[in-house]
Coordinates of C-alpha atoms in Angstrom, one line a residue:
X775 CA -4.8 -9.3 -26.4
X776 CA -6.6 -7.2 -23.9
X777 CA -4.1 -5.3 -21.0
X778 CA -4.7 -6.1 -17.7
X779 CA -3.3 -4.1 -14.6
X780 CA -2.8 -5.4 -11.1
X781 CA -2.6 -2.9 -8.6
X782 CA -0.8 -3.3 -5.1
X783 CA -0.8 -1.5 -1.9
X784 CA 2.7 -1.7 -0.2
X785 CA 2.9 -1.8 3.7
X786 CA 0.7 -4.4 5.2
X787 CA 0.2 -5.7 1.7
X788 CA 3.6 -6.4 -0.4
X789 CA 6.3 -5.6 2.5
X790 CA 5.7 -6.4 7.0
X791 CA 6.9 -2.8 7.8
X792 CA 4.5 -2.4 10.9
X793 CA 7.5 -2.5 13.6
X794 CA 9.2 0.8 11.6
X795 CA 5.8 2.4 11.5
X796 CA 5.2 2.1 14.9
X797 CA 8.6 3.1 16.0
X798 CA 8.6 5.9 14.1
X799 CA 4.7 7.3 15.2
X800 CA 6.0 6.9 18.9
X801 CA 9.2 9.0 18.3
X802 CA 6.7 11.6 16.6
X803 CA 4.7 11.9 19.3
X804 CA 7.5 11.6 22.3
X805 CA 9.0 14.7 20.6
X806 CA 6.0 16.6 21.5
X807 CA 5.6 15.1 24.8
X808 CA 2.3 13.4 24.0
X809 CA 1.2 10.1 24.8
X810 CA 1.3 7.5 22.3
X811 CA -1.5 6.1 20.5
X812 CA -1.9 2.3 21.0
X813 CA -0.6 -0.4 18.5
X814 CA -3.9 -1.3 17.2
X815 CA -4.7 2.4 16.5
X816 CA -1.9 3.2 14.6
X817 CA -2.0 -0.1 12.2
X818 CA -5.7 0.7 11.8
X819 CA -4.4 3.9 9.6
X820 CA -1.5 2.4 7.8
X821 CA -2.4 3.4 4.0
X822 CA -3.7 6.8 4.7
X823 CA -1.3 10.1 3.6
X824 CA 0.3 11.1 6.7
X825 CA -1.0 14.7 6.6
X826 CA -4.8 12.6 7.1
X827 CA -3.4 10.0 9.5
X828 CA -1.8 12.4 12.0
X829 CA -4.9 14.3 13.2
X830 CA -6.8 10.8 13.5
X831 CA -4.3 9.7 15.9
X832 CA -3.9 13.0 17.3
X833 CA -6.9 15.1 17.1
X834 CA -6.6 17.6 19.6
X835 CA -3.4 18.8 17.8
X836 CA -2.8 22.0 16.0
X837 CA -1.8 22.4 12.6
X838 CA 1.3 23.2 13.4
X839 CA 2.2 20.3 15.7
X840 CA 0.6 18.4 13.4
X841 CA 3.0 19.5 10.7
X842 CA 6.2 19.1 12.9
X843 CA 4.8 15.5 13.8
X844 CA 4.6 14.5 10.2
X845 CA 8.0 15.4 9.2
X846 CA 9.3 14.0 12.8
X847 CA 7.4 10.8 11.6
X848 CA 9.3 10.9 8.1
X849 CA 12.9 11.5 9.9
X850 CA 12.1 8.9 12.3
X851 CA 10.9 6.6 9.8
X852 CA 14.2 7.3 7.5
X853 CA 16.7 6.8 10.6
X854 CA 15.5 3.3 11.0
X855 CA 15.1 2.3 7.4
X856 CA 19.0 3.8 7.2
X857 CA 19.8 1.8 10.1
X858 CA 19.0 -1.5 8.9
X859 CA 18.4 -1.4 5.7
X860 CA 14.9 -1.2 3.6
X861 CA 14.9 -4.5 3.0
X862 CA 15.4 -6.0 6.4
X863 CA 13.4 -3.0 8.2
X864 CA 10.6 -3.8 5.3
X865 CA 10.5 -7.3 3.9
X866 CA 8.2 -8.7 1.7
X867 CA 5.7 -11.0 2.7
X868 CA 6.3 -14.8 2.1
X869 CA 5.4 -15.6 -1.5
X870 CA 5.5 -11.4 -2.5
X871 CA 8.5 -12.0 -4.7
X872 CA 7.6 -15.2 -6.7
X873 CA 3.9 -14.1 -7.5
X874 CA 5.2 -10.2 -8.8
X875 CA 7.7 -12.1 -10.8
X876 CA 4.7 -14.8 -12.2
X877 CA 2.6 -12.0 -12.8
X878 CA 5.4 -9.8 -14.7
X879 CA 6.1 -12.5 -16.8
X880 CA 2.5 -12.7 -18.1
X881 CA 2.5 -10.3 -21.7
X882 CA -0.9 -9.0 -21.1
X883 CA -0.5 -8.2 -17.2
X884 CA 1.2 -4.7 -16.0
X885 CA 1.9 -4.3 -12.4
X886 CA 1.4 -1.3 -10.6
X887 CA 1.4 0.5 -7.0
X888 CA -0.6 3.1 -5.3
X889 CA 0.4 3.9 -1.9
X890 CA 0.8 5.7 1.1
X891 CA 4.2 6.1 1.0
X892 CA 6.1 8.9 -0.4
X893 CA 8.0 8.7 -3.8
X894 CA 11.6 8.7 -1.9
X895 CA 10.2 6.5 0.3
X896 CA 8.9 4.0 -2.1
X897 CA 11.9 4.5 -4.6
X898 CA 14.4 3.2 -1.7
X899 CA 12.1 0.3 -0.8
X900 CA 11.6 -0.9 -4.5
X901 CA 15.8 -0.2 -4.7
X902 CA 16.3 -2.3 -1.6
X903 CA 14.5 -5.3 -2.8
X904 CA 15.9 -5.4 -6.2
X905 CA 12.0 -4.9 -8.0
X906 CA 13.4 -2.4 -10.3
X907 CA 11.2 -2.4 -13.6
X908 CA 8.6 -4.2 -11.7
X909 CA 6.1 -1.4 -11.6
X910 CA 5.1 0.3 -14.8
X911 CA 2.9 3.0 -12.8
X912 CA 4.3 4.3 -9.3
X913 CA 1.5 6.1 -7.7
X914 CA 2.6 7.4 -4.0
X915 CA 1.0 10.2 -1.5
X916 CA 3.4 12.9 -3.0
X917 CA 0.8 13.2 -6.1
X918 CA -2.7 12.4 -5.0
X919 CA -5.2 12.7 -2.0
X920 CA -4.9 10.0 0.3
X921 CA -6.6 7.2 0.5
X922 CA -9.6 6.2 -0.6
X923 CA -9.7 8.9 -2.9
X924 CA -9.4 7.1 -6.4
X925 CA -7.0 10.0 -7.3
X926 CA -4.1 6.8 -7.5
X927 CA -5.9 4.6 -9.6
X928 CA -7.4 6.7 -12.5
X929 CA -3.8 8.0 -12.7
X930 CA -2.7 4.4 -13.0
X931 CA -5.1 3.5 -15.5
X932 CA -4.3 6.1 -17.3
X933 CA -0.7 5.6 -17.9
X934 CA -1.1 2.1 -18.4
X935 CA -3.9 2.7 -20.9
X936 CA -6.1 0.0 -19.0
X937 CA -9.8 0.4 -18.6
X938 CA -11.3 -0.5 -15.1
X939 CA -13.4 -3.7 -16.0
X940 CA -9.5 -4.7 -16.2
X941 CA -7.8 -3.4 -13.2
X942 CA -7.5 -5.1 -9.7
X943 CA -6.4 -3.5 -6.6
X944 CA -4.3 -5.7 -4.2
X945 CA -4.3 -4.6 -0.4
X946 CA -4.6 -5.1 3.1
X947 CA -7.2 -2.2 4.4
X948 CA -11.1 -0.5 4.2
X949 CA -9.2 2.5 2.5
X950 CA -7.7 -0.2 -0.2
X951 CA -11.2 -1.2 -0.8
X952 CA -12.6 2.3 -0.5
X953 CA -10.3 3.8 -3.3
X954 CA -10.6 0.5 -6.1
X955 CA -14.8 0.5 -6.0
X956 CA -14.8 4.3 -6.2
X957 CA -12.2 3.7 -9.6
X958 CA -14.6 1.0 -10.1
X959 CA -12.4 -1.5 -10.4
X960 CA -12.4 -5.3 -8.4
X961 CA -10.5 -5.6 -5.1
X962 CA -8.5 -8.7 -4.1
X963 CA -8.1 -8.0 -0.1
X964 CA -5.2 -9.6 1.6
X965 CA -5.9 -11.3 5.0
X966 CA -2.3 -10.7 6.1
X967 CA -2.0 -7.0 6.4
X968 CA -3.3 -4.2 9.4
X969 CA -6.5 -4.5 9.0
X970 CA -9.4 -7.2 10.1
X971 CA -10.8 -9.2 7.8
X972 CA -13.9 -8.0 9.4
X973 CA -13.4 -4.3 8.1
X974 CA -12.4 -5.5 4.2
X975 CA -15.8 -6.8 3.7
X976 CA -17.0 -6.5 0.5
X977 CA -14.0 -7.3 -1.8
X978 CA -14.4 -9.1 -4.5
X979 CA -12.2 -12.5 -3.6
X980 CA -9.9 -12.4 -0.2
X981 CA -6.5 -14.4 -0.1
X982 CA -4.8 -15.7 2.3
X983 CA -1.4 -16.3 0.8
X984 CA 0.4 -15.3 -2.4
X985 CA -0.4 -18.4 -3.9
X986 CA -3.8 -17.9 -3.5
X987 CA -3.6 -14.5 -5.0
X988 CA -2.0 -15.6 -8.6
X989 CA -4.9 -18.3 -8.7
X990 CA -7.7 -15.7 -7.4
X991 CA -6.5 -13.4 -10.3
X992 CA -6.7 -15.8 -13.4
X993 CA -10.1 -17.3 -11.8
X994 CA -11.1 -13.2 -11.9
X995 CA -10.4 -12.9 -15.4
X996 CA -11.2 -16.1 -16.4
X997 CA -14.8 -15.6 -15.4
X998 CA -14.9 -12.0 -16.8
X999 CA -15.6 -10.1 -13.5
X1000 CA -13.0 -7.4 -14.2

């Protein structure tokens, strides 16, 4: 029986969390009396490390206001998950839950995650769901580059012992993309997350629901592509 790991990206791809993102990026920037970047800009670099996606949106800041608007971004963002609740400030996606647990229940398949988020940060999401022991290999922004370095995936590979020709990445952005054909490994992109379909081209398969995605992965390794 040969492993097989299935890698997923988290906001935009497994959980909506786009209205805490963008609540928390205005408060960072309010508290240093700059204007705020528009909507489409901010979803556009969902998935990069903070310390990256900062300067994008802000490039005419210093490093030090850069700094002060990263950790006012990580307050902000852990005020409104308190607030509500990870779960209801984050939910998953329609179909999220059933296809994690179809694909968990499949001997030769371990699940994994490589994202943005921070390891508290992804730790209290996973908690809030109830998707303990879901993910074999946590990979998060704490430990690696950002985005699209492959940094994530080799590391996830590694610890699940599972070559590339039998890894997929699952997400919703370019920098998803970017970071599994740099690993060399196939990516499923997700039409549901921040990014336009436009910008994900050349994935391997694209889905448009969960559903989809469970089919798209045994038609993958049915056909020996990964």
């Amino acid at each position: 029986m040969t492993l097989k790991a299935v890698i997923f990206d988290v906001d935009g791809t497994l959980v909506d969390s786009q209205a805490d993102i963008l609540a928390a990026m205005s408060g960072a920037f309010q508290a240093e009396g700059l204007e705020e970047p528009e909507r489409a800009a901010v979803l556009g670099i969902v998935g990069l490390s903070l310390d990256v996606a900062i300067p994008i949106l802000a490039p005419a800041c210093d490093a030090p206001t850069c700094t002060r608007m990263v950790q006012g971004y990580k307050d902000a963002y852990a005020g409104l998950r308190r607030l509500q609740g990870a779960d209801i400030s984050s939910p998953l996606y329609p179909g999220a839950r059933a296809a994690l647990m179809s694909l968990k229940g499949q001997d030769e398949v371990l699940l994994g995650v490589a994202t943005g988020k921070s390891r508290r940060g992804l730790d209290k999401l996973i908690e809030a769901h109830g998707l303990e022991g879901v993910f074999l290999t946590r990979q998060v922004a704490d430990d690696h580059p950002s985005k699209p370095n492959p940094s994530m995936l080799f590391q996830a590979m590694r610890e699940l012992g599972v070559a590339p020709q039998d890894t997929v990445m699952i997400g919703d952005t370019s920098f998803d993309r970017d970071m599994a054909h740099a690993a060399g490994v196939a990516f499923i992109a997700v039409t549901w997350g921040y990014h336009d379909v436009a910008r994900l081209a050349g994935a391997e398969v694209f889905v448009e629901t969960y559903a989809q995605l469970v089919l798209a992965l045994e038609t993958l390794w049915s056909t020996s592509h990964v």
